[in-house]
Short mmCIF file of C-alpha atoms in Angstrom, two decimals:
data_model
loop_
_atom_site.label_atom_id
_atom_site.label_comp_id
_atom_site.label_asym_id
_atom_site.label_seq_id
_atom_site.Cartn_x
_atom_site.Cartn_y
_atom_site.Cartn_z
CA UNK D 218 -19.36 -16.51 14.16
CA UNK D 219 -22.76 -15.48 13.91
CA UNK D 220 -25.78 -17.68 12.15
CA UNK D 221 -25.20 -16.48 9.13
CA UNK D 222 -21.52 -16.24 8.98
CA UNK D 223 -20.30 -19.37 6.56
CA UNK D 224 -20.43 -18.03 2.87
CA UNK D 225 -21.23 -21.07 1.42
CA UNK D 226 -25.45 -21.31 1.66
CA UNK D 227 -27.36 -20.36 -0.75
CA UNK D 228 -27.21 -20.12 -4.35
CA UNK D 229 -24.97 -17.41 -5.27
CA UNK D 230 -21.89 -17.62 -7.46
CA UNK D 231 -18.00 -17.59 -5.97
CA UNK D 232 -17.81 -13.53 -5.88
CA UNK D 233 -21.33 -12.95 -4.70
CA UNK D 234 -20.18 -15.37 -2.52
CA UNK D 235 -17.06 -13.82 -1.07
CA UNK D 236 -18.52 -10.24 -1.11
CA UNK D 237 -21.24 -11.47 1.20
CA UNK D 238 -18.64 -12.79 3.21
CA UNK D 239 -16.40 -9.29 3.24
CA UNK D 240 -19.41 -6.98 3.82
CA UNK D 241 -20.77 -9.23 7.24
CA UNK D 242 -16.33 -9.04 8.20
CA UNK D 243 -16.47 -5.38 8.17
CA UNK D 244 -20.02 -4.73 9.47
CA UNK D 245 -19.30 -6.93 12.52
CA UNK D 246 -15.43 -5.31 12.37
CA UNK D 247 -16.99 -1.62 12.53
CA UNK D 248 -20.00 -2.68 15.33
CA UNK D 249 -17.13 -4.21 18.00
CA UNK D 250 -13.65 -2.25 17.93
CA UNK D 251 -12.37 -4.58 20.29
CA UNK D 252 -13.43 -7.58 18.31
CA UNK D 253 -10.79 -10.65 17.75
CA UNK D 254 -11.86 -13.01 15.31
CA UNK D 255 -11.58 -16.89 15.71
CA UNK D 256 -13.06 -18.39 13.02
CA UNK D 257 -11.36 -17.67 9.74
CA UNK D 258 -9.60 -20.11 8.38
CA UNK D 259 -13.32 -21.70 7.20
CA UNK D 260 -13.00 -18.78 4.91
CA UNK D 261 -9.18 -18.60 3.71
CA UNK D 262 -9.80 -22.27 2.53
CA UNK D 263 -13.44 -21.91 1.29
CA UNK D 264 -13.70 -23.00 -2.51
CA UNK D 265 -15.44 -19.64 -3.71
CA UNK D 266 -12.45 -17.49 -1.68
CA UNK D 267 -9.94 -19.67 -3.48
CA UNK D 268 -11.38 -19.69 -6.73
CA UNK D 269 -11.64 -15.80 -6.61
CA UNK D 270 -8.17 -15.61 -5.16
CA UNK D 271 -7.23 -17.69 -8.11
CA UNK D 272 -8.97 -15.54 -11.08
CA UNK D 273 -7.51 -12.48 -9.22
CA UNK D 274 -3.91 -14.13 -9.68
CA UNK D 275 -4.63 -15.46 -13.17
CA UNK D 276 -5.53 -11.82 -14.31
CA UNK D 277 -2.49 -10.02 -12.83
CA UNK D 278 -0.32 -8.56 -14.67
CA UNK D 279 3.01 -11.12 -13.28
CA UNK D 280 0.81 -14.28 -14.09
CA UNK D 281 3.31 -15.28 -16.28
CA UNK D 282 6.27 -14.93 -14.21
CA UNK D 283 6.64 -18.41 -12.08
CA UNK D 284 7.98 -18.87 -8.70
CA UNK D 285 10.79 -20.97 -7.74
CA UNK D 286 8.70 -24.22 -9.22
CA UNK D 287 8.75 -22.56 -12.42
CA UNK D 288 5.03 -23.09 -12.45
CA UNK D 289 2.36 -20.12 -14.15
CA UNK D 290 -0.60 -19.33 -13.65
CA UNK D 291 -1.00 -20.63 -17.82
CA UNK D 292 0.28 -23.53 -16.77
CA UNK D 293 -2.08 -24.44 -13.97
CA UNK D 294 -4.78 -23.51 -16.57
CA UNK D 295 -3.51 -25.77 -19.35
CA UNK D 296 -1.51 -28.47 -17.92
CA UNK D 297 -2.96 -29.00 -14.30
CA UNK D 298 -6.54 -27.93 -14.40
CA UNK D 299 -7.89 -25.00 -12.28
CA UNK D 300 -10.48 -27.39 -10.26
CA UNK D 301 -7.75 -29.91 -9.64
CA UNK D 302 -5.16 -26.97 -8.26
CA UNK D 303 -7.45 -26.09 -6.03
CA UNK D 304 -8.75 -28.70 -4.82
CA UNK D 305 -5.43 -30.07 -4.06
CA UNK D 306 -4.26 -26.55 -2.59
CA UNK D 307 -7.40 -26.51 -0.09
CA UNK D 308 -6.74 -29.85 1.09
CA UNK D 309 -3.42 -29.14 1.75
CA UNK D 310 -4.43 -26.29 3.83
CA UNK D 311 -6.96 -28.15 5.66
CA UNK D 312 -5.00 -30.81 6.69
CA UNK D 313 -1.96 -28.01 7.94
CA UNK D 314 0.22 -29.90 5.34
CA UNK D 315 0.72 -26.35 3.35
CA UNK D 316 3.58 -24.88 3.62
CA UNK D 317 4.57 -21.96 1.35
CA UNK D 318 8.19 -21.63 -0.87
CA UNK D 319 10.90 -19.15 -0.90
CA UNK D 320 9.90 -16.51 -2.83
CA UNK D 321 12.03 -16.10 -6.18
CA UNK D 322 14.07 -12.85 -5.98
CA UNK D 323 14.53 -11.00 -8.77
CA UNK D 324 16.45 -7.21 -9.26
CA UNK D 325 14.76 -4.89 -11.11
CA UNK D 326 15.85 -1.49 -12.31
CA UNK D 327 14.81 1.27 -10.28
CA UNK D 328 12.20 4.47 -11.98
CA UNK D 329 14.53 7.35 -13.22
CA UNK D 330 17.64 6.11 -14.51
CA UNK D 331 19.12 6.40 -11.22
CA UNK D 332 20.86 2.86 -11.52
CA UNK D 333 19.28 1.77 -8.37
CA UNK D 334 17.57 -1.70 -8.10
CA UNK D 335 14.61 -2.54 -6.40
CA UNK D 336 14.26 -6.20 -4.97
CA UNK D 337 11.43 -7.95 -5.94
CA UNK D 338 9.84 -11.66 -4.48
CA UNK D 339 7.69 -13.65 -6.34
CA UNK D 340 6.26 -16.46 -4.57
CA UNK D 341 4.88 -19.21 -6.72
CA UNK D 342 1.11 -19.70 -8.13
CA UNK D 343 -0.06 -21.42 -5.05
CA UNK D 344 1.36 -19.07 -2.45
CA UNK D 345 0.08 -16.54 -4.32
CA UNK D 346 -3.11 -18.18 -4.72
CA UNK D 347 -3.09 -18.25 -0.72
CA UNK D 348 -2.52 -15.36 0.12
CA UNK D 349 -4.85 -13.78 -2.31
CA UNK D 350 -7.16 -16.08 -0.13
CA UNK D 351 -5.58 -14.37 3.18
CA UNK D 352 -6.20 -10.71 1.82
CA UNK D 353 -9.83 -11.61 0.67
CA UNK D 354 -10.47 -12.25 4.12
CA UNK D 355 -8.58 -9.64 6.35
CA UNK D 356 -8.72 -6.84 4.28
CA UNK D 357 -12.30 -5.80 4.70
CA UNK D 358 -10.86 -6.47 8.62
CA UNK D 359 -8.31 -4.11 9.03
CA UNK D 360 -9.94 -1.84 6.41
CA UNK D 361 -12.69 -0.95 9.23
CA UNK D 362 -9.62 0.28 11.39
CA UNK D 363 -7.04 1.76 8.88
CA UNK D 364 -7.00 6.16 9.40
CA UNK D 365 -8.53 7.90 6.70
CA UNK D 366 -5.11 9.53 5.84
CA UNK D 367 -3.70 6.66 4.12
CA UNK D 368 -4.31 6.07 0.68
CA UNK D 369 -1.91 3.63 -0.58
CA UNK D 370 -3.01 0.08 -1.69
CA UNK D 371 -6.28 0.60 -0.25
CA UNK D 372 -9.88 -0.14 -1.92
CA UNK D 373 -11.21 2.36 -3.71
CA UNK D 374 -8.15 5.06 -3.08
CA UNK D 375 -5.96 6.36 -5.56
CA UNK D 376 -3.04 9.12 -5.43
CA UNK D 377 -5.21 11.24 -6.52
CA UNK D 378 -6.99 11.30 -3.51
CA UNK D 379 -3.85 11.65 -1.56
CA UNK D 380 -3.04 14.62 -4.02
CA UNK D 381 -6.29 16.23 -3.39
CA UNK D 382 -6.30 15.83 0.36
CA UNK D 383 -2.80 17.86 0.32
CA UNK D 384 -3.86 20.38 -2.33
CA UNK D 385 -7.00 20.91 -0.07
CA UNK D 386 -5.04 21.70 3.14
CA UNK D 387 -2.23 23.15 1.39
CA UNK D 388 -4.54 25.92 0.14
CA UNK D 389 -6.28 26.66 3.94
CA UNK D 390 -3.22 27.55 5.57
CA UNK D 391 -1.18 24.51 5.93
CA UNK D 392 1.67 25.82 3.98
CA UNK D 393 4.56 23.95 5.94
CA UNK D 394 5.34 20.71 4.86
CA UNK D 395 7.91 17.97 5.91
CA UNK D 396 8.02 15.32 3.50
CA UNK D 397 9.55 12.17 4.28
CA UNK D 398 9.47 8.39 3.24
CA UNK D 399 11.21 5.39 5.29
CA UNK D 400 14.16 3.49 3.86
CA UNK D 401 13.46 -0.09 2.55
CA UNK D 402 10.07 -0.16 4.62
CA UNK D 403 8.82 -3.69 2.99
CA UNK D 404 12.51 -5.03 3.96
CA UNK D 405 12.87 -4.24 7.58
CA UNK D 406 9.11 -3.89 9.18
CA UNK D 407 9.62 -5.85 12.32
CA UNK D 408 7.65 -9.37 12.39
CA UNK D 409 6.96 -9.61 16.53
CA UNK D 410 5.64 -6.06 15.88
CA UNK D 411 3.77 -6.69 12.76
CA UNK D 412 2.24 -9.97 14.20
CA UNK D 413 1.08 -7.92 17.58
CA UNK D 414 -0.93 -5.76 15.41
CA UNK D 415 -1.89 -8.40 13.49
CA UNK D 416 -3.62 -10.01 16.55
CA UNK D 417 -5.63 -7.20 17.61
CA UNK D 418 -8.46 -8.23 15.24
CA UNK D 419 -7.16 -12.03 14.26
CA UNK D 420 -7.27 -15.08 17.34
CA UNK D 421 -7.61 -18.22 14.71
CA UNK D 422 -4.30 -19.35 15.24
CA UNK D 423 -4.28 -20.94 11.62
CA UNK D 424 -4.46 -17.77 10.01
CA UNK D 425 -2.09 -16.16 12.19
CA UNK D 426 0.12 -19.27 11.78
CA UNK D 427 0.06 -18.70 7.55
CA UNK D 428 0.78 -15.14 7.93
CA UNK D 429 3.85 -15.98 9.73
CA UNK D 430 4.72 -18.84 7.49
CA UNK D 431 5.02 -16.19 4.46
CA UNK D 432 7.02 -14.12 6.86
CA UNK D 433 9.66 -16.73 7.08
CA UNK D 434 9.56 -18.49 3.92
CA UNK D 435 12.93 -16.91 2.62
CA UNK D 436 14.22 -16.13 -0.30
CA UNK D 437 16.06 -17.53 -3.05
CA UNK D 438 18.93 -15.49 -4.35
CA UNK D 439 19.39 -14.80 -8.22
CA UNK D 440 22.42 -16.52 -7.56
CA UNK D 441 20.97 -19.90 -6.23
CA UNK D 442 21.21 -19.05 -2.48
CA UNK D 443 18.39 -19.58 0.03
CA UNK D 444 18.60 -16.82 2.81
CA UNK D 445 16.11 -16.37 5.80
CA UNK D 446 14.34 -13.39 5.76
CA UNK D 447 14.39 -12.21 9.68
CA UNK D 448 12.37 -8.85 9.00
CA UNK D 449 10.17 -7.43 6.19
CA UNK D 450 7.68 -8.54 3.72
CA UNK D 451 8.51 -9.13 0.23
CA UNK D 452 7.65 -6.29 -2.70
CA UNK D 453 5.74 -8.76 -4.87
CA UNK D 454 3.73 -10.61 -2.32
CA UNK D 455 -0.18 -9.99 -3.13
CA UNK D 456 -0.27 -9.82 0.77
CA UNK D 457 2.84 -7.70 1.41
CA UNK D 458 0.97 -4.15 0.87
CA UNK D 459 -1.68 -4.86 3.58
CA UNK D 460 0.73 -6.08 6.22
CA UNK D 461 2.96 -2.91 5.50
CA UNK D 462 -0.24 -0.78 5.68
CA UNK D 463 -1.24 -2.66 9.03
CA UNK D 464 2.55 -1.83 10.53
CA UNK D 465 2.67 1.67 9.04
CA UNK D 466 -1.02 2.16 10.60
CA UNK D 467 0.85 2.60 13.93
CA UNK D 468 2.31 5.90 12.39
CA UNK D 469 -0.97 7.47 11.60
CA UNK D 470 -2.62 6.36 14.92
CA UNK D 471 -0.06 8.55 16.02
CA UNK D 472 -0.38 11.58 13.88
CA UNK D 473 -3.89 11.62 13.28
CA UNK D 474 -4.79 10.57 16.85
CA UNK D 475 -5.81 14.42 17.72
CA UNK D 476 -8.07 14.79 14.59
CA UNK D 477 -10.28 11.98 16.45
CA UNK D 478 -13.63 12.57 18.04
CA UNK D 479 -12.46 14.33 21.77
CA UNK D 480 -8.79 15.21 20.34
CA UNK D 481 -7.31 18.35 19.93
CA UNK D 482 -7.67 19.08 16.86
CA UNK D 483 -10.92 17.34 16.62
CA UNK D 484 -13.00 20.19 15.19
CA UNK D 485 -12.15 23.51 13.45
CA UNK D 486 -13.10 25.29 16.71
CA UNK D 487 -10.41 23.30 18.41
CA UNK D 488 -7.97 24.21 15.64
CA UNK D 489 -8.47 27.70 15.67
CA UNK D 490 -7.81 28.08 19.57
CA UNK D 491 -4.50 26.64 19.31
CA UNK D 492 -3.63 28.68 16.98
CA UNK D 493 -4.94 31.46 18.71
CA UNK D 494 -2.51 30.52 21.02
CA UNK D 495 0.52 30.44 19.18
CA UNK D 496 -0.08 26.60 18.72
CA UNK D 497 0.49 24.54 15.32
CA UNK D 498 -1.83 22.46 13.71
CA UNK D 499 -0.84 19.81 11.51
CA UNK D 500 -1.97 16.56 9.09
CA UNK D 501 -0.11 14.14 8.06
CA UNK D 502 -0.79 12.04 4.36
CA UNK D 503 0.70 8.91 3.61
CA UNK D 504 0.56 7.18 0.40
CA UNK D 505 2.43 3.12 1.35
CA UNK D 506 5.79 4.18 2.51
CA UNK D 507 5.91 8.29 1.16
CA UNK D 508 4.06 10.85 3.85
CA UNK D 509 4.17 13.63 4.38
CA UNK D 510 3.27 16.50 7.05
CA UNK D 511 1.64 19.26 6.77
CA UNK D 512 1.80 22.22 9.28
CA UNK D 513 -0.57 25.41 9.84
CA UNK D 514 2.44 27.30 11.47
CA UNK D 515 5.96 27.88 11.22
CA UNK D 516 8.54 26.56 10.02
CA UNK D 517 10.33 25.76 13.30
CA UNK D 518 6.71 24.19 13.89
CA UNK D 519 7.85 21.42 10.83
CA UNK D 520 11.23 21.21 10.81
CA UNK D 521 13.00 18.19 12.50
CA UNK D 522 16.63 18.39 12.00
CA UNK D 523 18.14 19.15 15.33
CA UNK D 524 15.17 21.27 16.26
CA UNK D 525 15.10 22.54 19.91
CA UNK D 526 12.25 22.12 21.53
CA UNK D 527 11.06 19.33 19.35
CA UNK D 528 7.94 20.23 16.87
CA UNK D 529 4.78 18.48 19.01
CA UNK D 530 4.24 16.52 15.77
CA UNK D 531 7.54 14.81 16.46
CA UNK D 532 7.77 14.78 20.03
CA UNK D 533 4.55 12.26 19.57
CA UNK D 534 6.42 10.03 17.74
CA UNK D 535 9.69 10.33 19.58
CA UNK D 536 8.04 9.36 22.77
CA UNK D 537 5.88 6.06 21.36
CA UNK D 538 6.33 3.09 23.22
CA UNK D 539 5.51 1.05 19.67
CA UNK D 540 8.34 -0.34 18.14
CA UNK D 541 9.82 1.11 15.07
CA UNK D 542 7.81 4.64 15.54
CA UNK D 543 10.25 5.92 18.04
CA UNK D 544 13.36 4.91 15.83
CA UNK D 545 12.06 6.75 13.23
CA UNK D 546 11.43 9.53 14.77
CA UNK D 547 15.18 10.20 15.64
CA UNK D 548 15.85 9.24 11.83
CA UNK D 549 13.64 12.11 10.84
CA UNK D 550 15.20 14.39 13.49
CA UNK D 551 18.77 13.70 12.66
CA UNK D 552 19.07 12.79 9.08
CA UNK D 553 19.63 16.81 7.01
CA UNK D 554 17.81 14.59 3.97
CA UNK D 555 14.36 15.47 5.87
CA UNK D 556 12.72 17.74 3.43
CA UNK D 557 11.23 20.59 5.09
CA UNK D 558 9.77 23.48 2.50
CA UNK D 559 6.65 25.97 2.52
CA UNK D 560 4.70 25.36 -0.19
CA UNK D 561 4.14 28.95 -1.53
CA UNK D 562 8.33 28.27 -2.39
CA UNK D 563 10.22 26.48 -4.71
CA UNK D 564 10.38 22.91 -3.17
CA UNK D 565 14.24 21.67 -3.53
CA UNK D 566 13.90 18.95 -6.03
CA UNK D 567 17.56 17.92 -7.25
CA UNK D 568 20.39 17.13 -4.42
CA UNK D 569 18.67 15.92 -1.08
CA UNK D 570 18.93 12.27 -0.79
CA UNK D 571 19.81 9.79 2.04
CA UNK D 572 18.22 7.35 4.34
CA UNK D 573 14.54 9.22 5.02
CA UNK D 574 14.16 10.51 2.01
CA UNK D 575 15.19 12.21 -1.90
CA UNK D 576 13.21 14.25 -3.30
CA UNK D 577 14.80 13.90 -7.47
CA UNK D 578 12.10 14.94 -9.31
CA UNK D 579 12.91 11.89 -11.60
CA UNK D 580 12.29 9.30 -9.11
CA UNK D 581 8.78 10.72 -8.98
CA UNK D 582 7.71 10.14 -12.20
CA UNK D 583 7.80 6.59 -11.46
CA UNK D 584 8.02 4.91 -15.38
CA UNK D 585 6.81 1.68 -15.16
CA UNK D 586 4.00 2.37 -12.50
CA UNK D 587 1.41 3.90 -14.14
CA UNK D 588 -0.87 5.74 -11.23
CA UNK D 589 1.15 5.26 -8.49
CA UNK D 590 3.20 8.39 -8.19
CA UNK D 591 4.59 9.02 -5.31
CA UNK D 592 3.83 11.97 -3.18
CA UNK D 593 6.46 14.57 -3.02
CA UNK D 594 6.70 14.78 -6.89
CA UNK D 595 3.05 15.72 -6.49
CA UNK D 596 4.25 18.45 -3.66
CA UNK D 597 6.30 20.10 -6.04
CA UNK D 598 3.29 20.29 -7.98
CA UNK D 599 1.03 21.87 -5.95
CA UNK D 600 4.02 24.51 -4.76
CA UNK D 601 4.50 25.39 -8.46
CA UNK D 602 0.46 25.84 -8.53
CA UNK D 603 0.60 27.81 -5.49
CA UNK D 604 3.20 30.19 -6.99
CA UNK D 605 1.30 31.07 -10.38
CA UNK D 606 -1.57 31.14 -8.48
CA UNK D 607 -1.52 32.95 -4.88
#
């Protein structure tokens, strides 16, 4: 690292502290693509990192649900002590003695009276403690690389934004839209391929050694069993939304790759001859897990099902070499759940559901998780708008 690299000179308090230590991660992140960093873990274990990770644990809103030691964060405040916690937490990680728990699984009811669960898995108050630590530290990382069409569980992005970025291209000609989200994406992203992206930007071997700890901690059942957990990453993890973000980033590389600097579709002059030409255009929006699509074209430009030639969007994805992208491609193209509607028309919102994708309007209101809707619901939306007002 650089000179003046180690957060811990100077006078400033624990979150001066760490955003010091953020801004110079994404500064040097932004100056060097190809950049790996090997020097870390000095910051995961750092006492102003942890005792930020900590407050930002304390303050969520599942501090009082414990782990599988039954421990709270309350009860680290009252019984244990906060400085002793931690000071017994960052030893254990210094000395490589840490080694987080199964995470706690618990079923809860899905958004819309479907009668659907969702699986969630809370780790305990020190794993979560750790990898609040973790995400202090790579987020600002990855951050620097992530696409500016994703807008879930990102700093300083909201739905809304998602929302507006569709209403904006919905209203200059982009009126073709395949909407699609992938099945139990926290429970089966691939770990090898998670890890390889992962590594890009990350050599300390002790941080990529507690990622992949978390990985394969496991889970214990609500019915007392322990079972290994081969793929995914836990919905409840305070980590788990910026490793899906990292995997899913390989899917708008992909889509958004001619929209960079020398692409195809890299300025509006660009856009306009290929359309000239009888050539689509197309963006694609993804909020976590939902995207969607959107096409300046036709309809046999969007649609996937059985299409012949393949839309170009597609054919990108069909032909990746990264794992999971191609796969999900032929979902896309074979499942008849892919939604595919023009957004000056009624969007189907009642009967389509299956492994890509439902569109019930109900799921969309998502009860429970105030301002996080989902995208499509917000689709319909905009269609409706487009229809009062053409």
């Amino acid at each position: 690292m650089p000179e003046d690299a180690p957060p811990n000179g100077g006078a400033l308090g624990p979150r001066a502290r760490v955003l010091e230590m953020q801004t110079k991660l994404h500064r040097w992140t932004v100056a060097d693509t190809g950049r790996r960093f090997d020097d870390l873990f000095n910051f995961v274990h750092d006492p102003a990192t942890l005792l930020v990770a900590f407050d930002r644990v304390a303050g969520n809103q599942g501090a009082r649900t414990p782990g599988v030691d039954g421990l709270t964060a309350t009860d680290v405040e009252e019984s244990i002590g906060v400085p002793g916690f931690l000071n017994d937490l960052r030893a254990a990680l210094k000395d490589g003695t840490f080694r987080p728990l199964p995470v706690r699984e618990r079923m809860i009811p899905k958004p819309g009276g479907s009668g659907k669960v969702r699986k969630l898995g809370i780790p305990t108050i020190a794993d979560r403690v750790v990898q609040a630590a973790l995400k202090l530290v790579l987020e600002p990382i990855f951050e620097a690389d992530f696409k500016p069409v994703s807008y879930g569980f990102r700093p300083r992005r909201r739905a809304q934004d998602a929302i507006a970025e569709i209403h904006y291209f919905g209203t200059r000609g982009y009126r073709w839209v395949l909407d699609a989200d992938i099945e139990a994406c926290f429970d089966s992203i691939d770990h090898t391929a998670l890890m390889d992206r992962v590594r890009r930007r990350v050599k300390d071997k002790r941080v990529l050694s507690l990622v992949k700890a978390f990985l394969k901690a496991g889970v214990l059942t609500e019915l007392g069993e322990k079972k290994e957990t081969l793929t995914g990453t836990p919905q409840g993890g305070i980590l788990s939304p910026l490793l899906a973000n990292i995997a899913l980033s390989a899917l708008d590389e992909h889509l958004h790759g001619p929209w960079e600097p020398s692409g195809a579709m890299a300025t509006e002059g660009k856009r306009a001859y290929r359309r000239r030409k009888g050539q689509p255009t197309w963006r694609v929006v993804r909020y976590a897990d939902d995207f969607v699509v959107l096409v300046h074209g036709t309809e046999a430009d969007t649609a996937a099902r059985d299409a012949n030639p393949l839309p170009e969007w597609l054919e990108k994805l069909t032909t990746s070499r990264l794992p999971g992208l191609a796969s999900l491609a032929k979902a896309i193209r074979e499942d008849q759940a892919a939604v595919v509607q023009g957004i000056t028309t009624p969007f189907n919102s009642g009967v389509n559901e299956g492994r890509i994708t439902d569109v019930k309007l109900q799921k969309r209101l998502m009860a429970g998780r105030a301002g996080v809707p989902l995208l499509r619901h917000r689709v319909i939306l905009i269609a409706q708008l487009r229809r009062r007002h053409p």
